[in-house]
Amino acid sequence: MTAGDAAPARGARGPIQAWDVFTNILTVGLAFVFGFPLFWAVSSALKLPIELNVIPPLWFPPAPRWRNFMEVNDVLPFFRFMGNTAVITVASTVGGVLTASLVAYGFSHFRFRGRQAIFILMLSTLMLPIEVTLIPTYLIFNELRMVDTFWPLFLPDWFGGGPFAIFLFRQFFLSIPRDLSDAAKIDGCHVMRFYRSILVPLSVPVMITLSILFFQGSWNELMRPLIYLTSMTNYTVSVGLMFLRTQILANVAQRGEPTEHLLMAGSVISMMPSLILFFVLQRYFIRGVIMSGIKG
Amino acid sequence: MIARYRSRSRVARVEELWGFLLISPWVVGFLLFTAGPMLVSLYFSFTEYAFPLKPAWIGLANYVRAFARDELFGMSLWNTLYYVGLAVPLGVCLSLMLALLLDRRISGRAVWRTIYYLPSIVPVVSATFLFLYIFQPDYGLINGWLWKLFEVEGPGWFNSRVWVKPTFILLALWSAGGPTMIILLAGLQNVPGEMYDAAKVDGAGRGRRFRHITLPLLSPTLFFVLITGLIAAFKIFGAVYVSTQGGPFYGSYFYVLHLFTQAFSHWQLGYASALAWILFVIVLVFTLIQFRFSGGWVHYEGETDNRAS
């Protein structure tokens, strides 16, 4: 809004041009607003404590202090948290993509009684808040003695990977003609060969898209890791970052100097994998979002 | 004849068997992690269940407690409605504005789109910590600017009971350029350009073209992002849990935080299950209301296109 204040002054050159100037300034101005916090995080992560809260603010630290990223690991085993999260993410992605594609294969290429009803039932679980099933699921994993292990965080994904993943695969598989598989139905060898040598190779883009969604889900998740992981060696990045702040605040009370550089360094580390993945696979990110937009 | 009929039905039966076999992972998972837990939590919601003691049936007492005796329930519900009621409409408006800005002839569109999108992929804990720092009342950037530019003493943001909810709304708005914007942008790009040209020839101004062409054609998409946004906003948890923990003075004590506290701090699993079911019903009712009212203003192009319904 503030960026556009300059636009009416140009109105003399004709209404269309003034509008274009206004919207262009708005586009760039908003980019600054949205991008600024990220810039500030990186800038702060590279500062010395005395450079942190000075007036006027220091935008570019003269001597970027890369060591901050290592110091985070001295406060808490932050790189270990990264490793833990990576293990959970890979396990949930592999299980989710594999089983979702199999289930979707069943829904798309096989006729069986109640198929439509089961499919609608499956889609309707999209509306269910996980809070409703959280407590009994916790008790199940508690009975199985899996609390404080990674199992509760990825095992549920091995049962079809969730309604959206199945839906996405099914929509894609439906575009692959039935008659290709009709002949292959008689025996199991052919059923699985069709899956392996035709469906899987063709659906690589869908798999990449879904892997991104699973990755984001696992990497950002907070509530379930908070419930299930009790010992620090098992923490994920999100939980670890939260404890990093607690730890740092405790240290502040002792030393009295600002520590935002460490907190920002931790935040930057934990957002890095997502950002890198986004820049490498931007096309698939956007595709996944648009697909989720038409699932309704 | 008969032989052929038999053999075909045998094939059909084999096909059916394979179908069931392939979807069985989902069926097992559904029974184990969805349907089973749903029924169990419904049962728990009628019990007093102070884990690890055994649950004991108390009928509707948990629901009565929520609506009649639990002040924190009312408070958390009000806080959540306040948050949802502002964050979702404002967020969709901002997303729409960003999408409209990008849906023009503009150089470097991919760059702007990327910058708008980035905040939405920042993990929620990192994003919250960033905002805690920028909105820090004493030495944060925002209050520094407010003082320097307007000589205004900025509010306490996360530290103020009054301002904490608007601050969380701002945090939500930061990711308005994410998936919602991309979905709206895809919707905008489906609007045929000839319609605008025809309207221009008829002398329709920018505002009228937006109101009579863009909005009606985009309404199914808007409807979809409203519903999903609403449901997501209702479940706000992570950002609050890692920053204010519901404070100050319960100013940001949102619904799911109350549920989580009851369940995993106080281990009142019966009461927490009742809260979960109330949440489920609220989300469901909101969804149904939106479906109901969508008839008046949501325009579906063609009869067969019911993808967004």
XYZ file of C-alpha atoms in Angstrom:
605
model
C 0.000 0.000 0.000
C 2.631 2.513 0.986
C 4.674 1.685 -2.065
C 1.807 2.726 -4.319
C 1.481 6.264 -2.979
C 3.636 7.574 -5.780
C 1.282 6.340 -8.503
C -1.476 9.029 -8.585
C 1.113 11.716 -9.296
C 1.714 10.099 -12.663
C -1.963 10.165 -13.552
C -1.369 13.016 -16.014
C 0.111 10.629 -18.543
C -3.176 8.797 -18.972
C -5.102 6.404 -16.739
C -3.762 3.155 -18.188
C -0.149 4.036 -17.701
C -0.750 5.320 -14.178
C -2.398 2.044 -13.279
C 0.484 0.043 -14.694
C 2.999 2.106 -12.772
C 0.984 1.700 -9.624
C 0.696 -2.073 -9.947
C 4.343 -2.466 -10.884
C 5.447 -0.521 -7.841
C 3.088 -2.610 -5.741
C 4.523 -5.843 -7.155
C 8.071 -4.857 -6.317
C 7.167 -3.273 -2.996
C 5.369 -6.402 -1.829
C 8.317 -8.516 -2.916
C 10.431 -6.486 -0.513
C 7.895 -6.920 2.279
C 7.655 -10.687 1.767
C 11.336 -11.260 1.178
C 12.628 -9.014 3.903
C 12.198 -11.329 6.937
C 14.231 -14.021 5.164
C 16.982 -11.555 4.348
C 16.979 -10.403 7.963
C 17.230 -13.995 9.214
C 20.292 -14.709 7.094
C 21.876 -11.367 7.905
C 21.329 -11.838 11.646
C 22.592 -15.402 11.526
C 25.963 -14.088 10.326
C 26.461 -11.438 13.014
C 28.466 -11.107 16.182
C 26.406 -10.631 19.339
C 27.442 -6.967 19.541
C 26.279 -6.373 15.964
C 22.787 -7.678 16.639
C 20.532 -5.030 18.079
C 22.316 -1.839 17.137
C 20.686 1.396 15.985
C 20.568 1.920 13.082
C 20.246 -1.787 12.163
C 23.227 -3.370 10.500
C 22.052 -4.862 7.198
C 25.257 -6.526 6.033
C 27.646 -7.668 8.767
C 31.129 -6.528 7.654
C 32.704 -9.865 8.551
C 30.074 -12.617 8.127
C 30.502 -15.055 10.962
C 29.882 -18.478 9.428
C 31.000 -20.087 12.659
C 27.554 -19.321 14.108
C 26.174 -22.262 12.185
C 28.630 -24.563 13.944
C 28.046 -22.962 17.325
C 24.392 -23.895 17.123
C 25.553 -27.484 17.199
C 27.522 -26.796 20.392
C 24.386 -25.698 22.215
C 22.309 -28.706 21.134
C 23.144 -31.621 18.796
C 21.438 -29.824 15.967
C 22.977 -31.812 13.120
C 21.807 -34.970 14.776
C 18.262 -33.569 14.738
C 18.686 -32.988 11.018
C 19.727 -36.616 10.574
C 16.774 -37.868 12.612
C 14.350 -35.819 10.559
C 15.951 -37.051 7.358
C 15.469 -40.697 8.422
C 11.807 -40.101 9.288
C 11.228 -38.166 6.088
C 12.770 -40.825 3.849
C 10.880 -43.615 5.586
C 7.540 -41.859 5.344
C 8.103 -40.771 1.748
C 9.145 -44.205 0.511
C 6.281 -45.922 2.318
C 3.728 -43.318 1.339
C 4.615 -43.178 -2.344
C 4.950 -46.950 -2.692
C 1.701 -47.919 -0.985
C -0.308 -44.986 -2.355
C 0.635 -45.981 -5.893
C -0.370 -49.616 -5.264
C -3.705 -48.652 -3.712
C -4.379 -46.191 -6.530
C -3.561 -48.937 -9.035
C -6.258 -51.040 -7.390
C -8.782 -48.204 -7.533
C -8.018 -47.245 -11.121
C -7.463 -50.498 -13.019
C -9.569 -53.120 -11.239
C -13.324 -53.527 -10.999
C -14.575 -54.811 -7.672
C -17.729 -54.589 -5.642
C -18.150 -51.320 -3.715
C -15.211 -49.674 -5.401
C -16.951 -46.326 -5.772
C -18.242 -46.297 -2.214
C -14.866 -47.246 -0.768
C -13.186 -44.576 -2.836
C -15.591 -41.891 -1.609
C -15.145 -43.106 1.961
C -11.408 -42.768 1.492
C -11.698 -39.235 0.114
C -13.981 -38.189 2.954
C -11.198 -38.915 5.455
C -9.533 -35.796 4.058
C -11.905 -33.788 6.234
C -11.015 -35.552 9.459
C -8.812 -33.488 11.794
C -5.925 -35.630 13.060
C -6.708 -34.381 16.571
C -9.657 -36.785 16.608
C -7.510 -39.884 16.155
C -4.450 -38.577 17.981
C -5.093 -39.973 21.446
C -6.094 -43.556 20.559
C -3.241 -43.688 18.053
C -0.878 -42.603 20.803
C -2.211 -45.377 23.041
C -1.681 -47.941 20.277
C 1.938 -46.928 19.845
C 2.321 -46.808 23.600
C 1.082 -50.418 23.812
C 3.492 -51.391 21.041
C 6.325 -49.785 23.054
C 7.099 -47.500 20.127
C 6.956 -44.237 22.052
C 10.307 -42.451 21.777
C 11.114 -44.219 18.517
C 10.643 -42.996 14.950
C 8.044 -45.659 14.146
C 4.904 -43.699 15.059
C 6.051 -40.864 12.807
C 6.315 -42.830 9.590
C 4.532 -46.171 10.051
C 1.020 -44.752 9.390
C 2.253 -43.538 5.989
C 2.942 -47.132 4.960
C -0.802 -47.770 4.808
C -1.669 -45.977 1.613
C 0.087 -42.672 2.303
C -3.138 -40.779 2.930
C -6.164 -39.920 0.802
C -4.562 -37.131 -1.178
C -1.625 -39.241 -2.346
C -3.952 -42.050 -3.430
C -6.228 -39.575 -5.183
C -3.337 -37.998 -7.064
C -2.001 -41.351 -8.271
C -5.459 -42.581 -9.209
C -6.206 -39.508 -11.309
C -2.952 -40.047 -13.124
C -3.390 -43.803 -13.573
C -6.872 -43.292 -15.016
C -5.247 -41.561 -17.965
C -3.354 -44.752 -18.776
C -5.670 -46.886 -20.920
C -7.271 -49.904 -19.324
C -6.822 -52.295 -22.216
C -3.076 -52.130 -21.713
C -3.641 -53.935 -18.449
C -6.718 -56.029 -19.310
C -4.668 -58.771 -20.819
C -2.374 -58.734 -17.864
C -5.046 -59.453 -15.304
C -5.078 -63.217 -15.359
C -2.084 -63.886 -13.209
C -0.232 -62.019 -10.579
C 3.013 -61.902 -12.434
C 1.397 -59.806 -15.135
C -0.455 -57.564 -12.723
C 2.749 -56.589 -11.007
C 4.714 -56.414 -14.242
C 2.264 -53.852 -15.610
C 2.678 -51.842 -12.422
C 6.450 -52.061 -12.452
C 7.241 -51.591 -16.103
C 4.464 -49.240 -17.227
C 2.808 -47.385 -14.348
C 5.887 -46.653 -12.263
C 8.084 -45.291 -15.066
C 5.233 -43.146 -16.392
C 4.361 -41.652 -13.017
C 7.793 -40.348 -12.034
C 6.566 -36.709 -12.083
C 3.677 -37.590 -9.758
C 6.118 -39.391 -7.471
C 8.428 -36.398 -7.316
C 5.509 -34.100 -6.575
C 4.272 -36.350 -3.801
C 7.756 -36.830 -2.380
C 7.979 -33.057 -1.992
C 4.662 -32.999 -0.154
C 5.725 -35.852 2.143
C 9.052 -34.169 2.727
C 7.420 -30.894 3.701
C 4.967 -32.703 5.932
C 7.660 -34.580 7.840
C 10.116 -31.714 7.994
C 7.605 -29.170 9.305
C 5.606 -31.416 11.583
C 5.635 -30.409 15.216
C 2.767 -31.948 17.144
C 3.429 -35.646 16.656
C 7.222 -35.463 17.197
C 6.450 -33.460 20.324
C 4.166 -36.208 21.596
C 6.168 -39.241 20.591
C 9.819 -38.247 20.981
C 10.865 -37.918 24.582
C 14.655 -38.175 24.621
C 16.714 -35.432 23.083
C 18.787 -37.758 20.919
C 15.606 -38.545 18.973
C 14.383 -34.984 18.402
C 13.467 -33.738 14.953
C 14.539 -30.356 13.637
C 11.305 -28.612 14.619
C 11.334 -29.900 18.183
C 15.091 -29.316 18.420
C 14.794 -25.747 17.239
C 12.161 -25.151 19.859
C 14.461 -26.455 22.569
C 17.340 -24.493 21.114
C 15.398 -21.346 21.923
C 14.690 -22.492 25.467
C 18.359 -23.345 25.923
C 19.517 -20.042 24.483
C 17.104 -18.049 26.622
C 18.493 -19.826 29.671
C 22.015 -18.892 28.588
C 20.963 -15.277 28.082
C 19.870 -15.115 31.689
C 23.393 -16.213 32.627
C 25.520 -14.141 30.278
C 23.318 -11.173 29.497
C 24.332 -10.703 25.868
C 21.940 -11.088 22.940
C 21.869 -14.505 21.284
C 19.523 -13.977 18.362
C 22.377 -14.771 15.985
C 22.321 -18.387 17.183
C 18.557 -18.620 17.063
C 18.528 -17.200 13.547
C 21.382 -19.523 12.538
C 19.327 -22.483 13.793
C 16.260 -21.219 11.949
C 18.224 -20.740 8.738
C 19.723 -24.232 8.980
C 16.319 -25.800 9.488
C 14.756 -23.987 6.535
C 17.665 -24.718 4.186
C 16.631 -28.206 2.991
C 13.157 -26.957 2.064
C 14.553 -23.941 0.252
C 17.134 -25.978 -1.664
C 14.495 -28.520 -2.636
C 12.232 -25.703 -3.765
C 14.850 -24.136 -5.989
C 15.851 -27.465 -7.525
C 12.315 -28.772 -8.064
C 10.297 -25.570 -8.351
C 8.271 -26.883 -11.286
C 7.073 -29.888 -9.275
C 6.238 -27.764 -6.243
C 3.940 -25.598 -8.318
C 2.457 -28.624 -10.078
C 1.679 -30.298 -6.751
C -0.015 -27.192 -5.441
C -2.177 -26.850 -8.524
C -3.100 -30.534 -8.339
C -4.116 -30.093 -4.709
C -6.230 -27.160 -5.842
C -8.386 -29.279 -8.117
C -8.821 -32.188 -5.749
C -11.867 -30.555 -4.052
C -21.922 -70.439 -23.898
C -21.921 -71.556 -20.327
C -18.247 -72.290 -20.401
C -17.520 -68.837 -21.736
C -19.722 -67.218 -19.121
C -17.956 -69.176 -16.432
C -14.531 -68.309 -17.613
C -15.382 -64.633 -17.848
C -16.736 -64.567 -14.352
C -13.598 -66.326 -13.219
C -11.565 -63.535 -14.786
C -13.837 -61.002 -13.130
C -13.367 -62.723 -9.813
C -9.614 -62.750 -10.196
C -9.774 -59.083 -11.087
C -11.861 -58.382 -8.014
C -9.432 -60.287 -5.845
C -6.512 -58.282 -7.176
C -8.424 -55.060 -6.636
C -9.064 -55.911 -3.002
C -5.499 -57.071 -2.520
C -4.079 -53.835 -3.912
C -6.245 -51.544 -1.823
C -5.778 -53.666 1.304
C -2.968 -51.484 2.733
C -5.354 -48.572 2.809
C -8.180 -50.695 4.254
C -5.967 -51.993 7.062
C -4.626 -48.498 7.745
C -8.128 -47.071 7.708
C -9.336 -49.584 10.298
C -6.176 -49.297 12.405
C -5.444 -45.573 12.300
C -8.706 -43.886 11.320
C -11.978 -45.748 11.909
C -10.805 -47.633 15.008
C -9.281 -44.600 16.741
C -12.334 -42.511 15.813
C -14.696 -44.890 17.554
C -12.350 -45.284 20.498
C -11.975 -41.532 20.933
C -15.738 -41.130 20.712
C -15.987 -43.640 23.555
C -13.245 -41.879 25.533
C -15.125 -38.613 25.193
C -17.841 -40.106 27.410
C -15.378 -41.211 30.058
C -13.213 -39.850 32.788
C -9.813 -41.049 31.663
C -6.872 -39.821 33.702
C -4.128 -41.756 31.954
C -2.674 -44.201 33.009
C -5.762 -45.054 35.102
C -8.610 -46.874 33.367
C -11.385 -44.920 31.628
C -14.663 -44.713 33.541
C -17.992 -43.924 31.889
C -19.393 -40.523 32.877
C -21.890 -39.947 30.079
C -22.073 -36.420 28.726
C -20.201 -34.866 31.654
C -17.175 -33.919 29.530
C -19.342 -32.035 27.062
C -21.229 -30.329 29.881
C -17.907 -29.396 31.432
C -16.692 -27.832 28.191
C -19.743 -25.679 27.586
C -20.773 -24.924 31.138
C -17.795 -25.034 33.450
C -14.546 -24.722 31.530
C -13.700 -21.029 31.189
C -10.597 -21.856 29.184
C -12.728 -23.677 26.624
C -14.807 -20.568 25.934
C -11.706 -18.420 25.889
C -9.843 -20.707 23.488
C -12.866 -20.913 21.223
C -13.243 -17.128 21.138
C -9.521 -16.655 20.471
C -9.673 -19.170 17.648
C -12.768 -17.621 16.056
C -11.122 -14.186 16.272
C -8.029 -15.572 14.593
C -9.858 -17.589 11.921
C -12.335 -14.792 11.229
C -9.575 -12.343 10.381
C -6.674 -14.469 9.181
C -8.617 -16.435 6.569
C -10.515 -13.612 4.773
C -7.526 -11.268 4.920
C -5.249 -14.061 3.764
C -7.431 -14.945 0.786
C -7.721 -11.246 -0.172
C -3.959 -10.818 0.008
C -3.408 -14.018 -1.975
C -5.879 -12.797 -4.590
C -4.141 -9.443 -4.806
C -0.752 -11.105 -5.284
C -2.210 -13.433 -7.896
C -3.754 -10.503 -9.773
C -0.427 -8.681 -9.683
C 1.322 -11.687 -11.184
C -1.409 -12.306 -13.761
C -0.267 -9.324 -15.822
C 2.342 -8.597 -18.422
C 5.267 -7.890 -16.144
C 8.958 -8.532 -16.513
C 10.620 -10.889 -14.087
C 7.355 -12.578 -13.145
C 9.075 -15.820 -12.094
C 11.296 -13.856 -9.717
C 8.398 -12.086 -8.010
C 6.431 -15.309 -7.808
C 9.359 -17.073 -6.174
C 9.817 -14.308 -3.613
C 6.116 -14.319 -2.726
C 6.151 -18.089 -2.450
C 9.263 -18.571 -0.308
C 7.753 -17.636 3.099
C 5.243 -20.465 2.794
C 7.948 -23.135 2.656
C 9.748 -21.841 5.738
C 9.047 -24.351 8.531
C 6.569 -22.982 11.020
C 9.028 -22.963 13.935
C 11.621 -20.972 11.979
C 8.989 -18.532 10.710
C 7.692 -17.959 14.220
C 11.159 -17.320 15.607
C 11.824 -14.856 12.807
C 8.687 -12.957 13.693
C 9.497 -13.082 17.414
C 12.755 -11.329 16.605
C 11.422 -8.772 14.119
C 8.435 -7.947 16.332
C 10.449 -7.899 19.558
C 8.957 -4.864 21.386
C 12.179 -3.315 22.731
C 14.799 -3.835 20.050
C 12.873 -5.422 17.170
C 12.985 -3.874 13.716
C 9.269 -3.086 13.443
C 9.035 -1.006 16.582
C 12.342 0.648 15.684
C 10.863 1.755 12.372
C 7.588 2.842 13.940
C 9.556 5.112 16.241
C 11.899 6.427 13.593
C 9.264 7.099 10.919
C 6.197 8.103 12.913
C 7.536 8.691 16.424
C 4.991 6.085 17.500
C 5.799 3.769 20.337
C 4.988 0.348 18.889
C 2.832 -2.179 20.720
C 4.119 -5.190 22.596
C 3.120 -7.568 19.729
C 3.708 -11.117 21.030
C 4.066 -9.756 24.563
C 0.743 -7.964 24.644
C -2.534 -9.626 25.459
C -4.352 -7.376 23.001
C -1.843 -7.513 20.166
C -0.800 -11.143 20.289
C -3.666 -12.379 18.084
C -3.140 -9.718 15.379
C 0.552 -10.620 15.435
C -0.231 -14.275 14.759
C -2.525 -13.105 11.958
C 0.391 -11.165 10.457
C 2.490 -14.309 10.707
C -0.209 -16.194 8.792
C -0.430 -13.437 6.189
C 3.286 -13.729 5.532
C 2.634 -17.011 3.722
C -0.273 -15.662 1.654
C 1.949 -15.899 -1.418
C 2.152 -19.669 -1.048
C -0.138 -22.444 -2.260
C -3.302 -20.311 -2.012
C -1.853 -17.718 -4.349
C -0.645 -20.365 -6.807
C -4.102 -21.975 -6.897
C -5.762 -18.601 -7.468
C -3.213 -17.742 -10.136
C -3.990 -21.002 -11.939
C -7.681 -20.092 -11.678
C -7.067 -16.631 -13.128
C -5.155 -18.069 -16.028
C -8.167 -20.199 -16.917
C -10.307 -17.116 -17.519
C -10.469 -16.740 -21.313
C -8.847 -13.503 -22.487
C -11.558 -12.928 -25.114
C -14.070 -12.259 -22.345
C -12.040 -9.295 -21.155
C -11.608 -8.050 -24.700
C -15.352 -8.243 -25.338
C -16.085 -6.416 -22.089
C -13.527 -3.734 -22.975
C -15.242 -3.186 -26.332
C -18.519 -2.771 -24.430
C -16.873 -0.063 -22.385
C -16.652 -1.947 -19.081
C -14.053 -0.411 -16.776
C -11.442 -2.242 -14.785
C -13.623 -2.487 -11.684
C -16.618 -3.843 -13.588
C -14.540 -6.362 -15.495
C -13.183 -7.608 -12.181
C -16.614 -7.801 -10.572
C -18.530 -9.306 -13.466
C -15.952 -11.550 -15.139
C -13.012 -12.340 -12.881
C -14.862 -12.829 -9.613
C -17.680 -15.058 -10.928
C -15.297 -17.244 -12.906
C -12.869 -17.466 -10.021
C -15.538 -18.139 -7.389
C -15.179 -21.949 -7.291
C -11.458 -21.522 -6.683
C -12.020 -18.839 -4.052
C -14.541 -21.113 -2.421
C -12.068 -23.955 -2.308
C -9.226 -21.913 -0.795
C -11.634 -20.442 1.760
C -12.695 -23.875 2.990
C -9.227 -25.337 3.163
C -7.865 -22.125 4.686
C -10.555 -22.118 7.316
C -9.939 -25.687 8.358
C -6.186 -25.162 8.494
C -6.498 -21.914 10.477
C -8.802 -23.524 12.989
C -6.047 -25.949 13.895
C -3.338 -23.347 14.585
C -0.950 -24.896 17.071
C 2.749 -25.004 16.205
C 3.397 -21.271 15.989
C 1.744 -20.676 19.358
C 3.257 -23.645 21.110
C 6.836 -22.650 20.316
C 6.415 -18.964 21.137
C 3.789 -17.678 23.547
C 2.431 -21.032 24.767
C -1.002 -19.393 24.818
C 0.018 -16.255 26.668
C 0.201 -13.541 27.676
C -2.768 -14.007 29.991
C -4.321 -16.574 27.628
C -4.413 -13.953 24.853
C -3.236 -16.547 22.323
C -4.667 -19.624 23.995
C -6.128 -21.280 20.905
C -8.394 -24.295 20.702
C -5.919 -27.008 19.716
C -3.481 -25.740 22.326
C -6.183 -26.287 24.940
C -6.801 -29.783 23.582
C -3.100 -30.579 23.524
C -2.591 -29.283 27.058
C -5.499 -31.327 28.394
C -4.255 -34.452 26.638
C -0.501 -34.390 26.888
C 0.212 -32.141 29.876
C -2.687 -33.022 32.188
C -3.285 -36.480 30.660
C -7.060 -35.920 30.794
C -7.633 -38.139 27.786
C -11.408 -38.319 28.220
C -11.910 -34.582 28.291
C -9.369 -34.052 25.499
C -11.255 -36.561 23.334
C -14.466 -34.624 23.893
C -12.612 -31.461 22.835
C -11.387 -33.245 19.718
C -14.922 -34.266 18.779
C -16.223 -30.763 19.360
C -13.451 -29.521 17.064
C -14.458 -32.077 14.452
C -18.094 -30.991 14.605
C -17.166 -27.292 14.409
C -14.965 -27.842 11.376
C -17.686 -29.948 9.767
C -20.392 -27.353 10.437
C -18.256 -24.563 9.008
C -17.605 -26.631 5.918
C -21.308 -27.376 5.482
C -22.306 -23.737 5.973
C -19.846 -22.721 3.327
C -21.137 -25.377 0.943
C -24.672 -24.195 1.603
C -23.989 -20.533 1.001
C -21.730 -21.171 -1.932
C -24.830 -21.717 -4.107
C -25.548 -17.994 -4.231
C -22.207 -16.715 -5.328
C -20.171 -19.626 -6.573
C -20.429 -19.883 -10.307
C -19.620 -23.191 -11.935
C -18.878 -23.001 -15.589
C -20.930 -25.563 -17.476
C -23.078 -28.256 -15.955
C -20.598 -31.075 -16.080
C -17.687 -29.306 -14.426
C -18.184 -30.170 -10.797
C -14.567 -30.587 -9.913
C -14.680 -27.959 -7.216
C -17.916 -29.162 -5.673
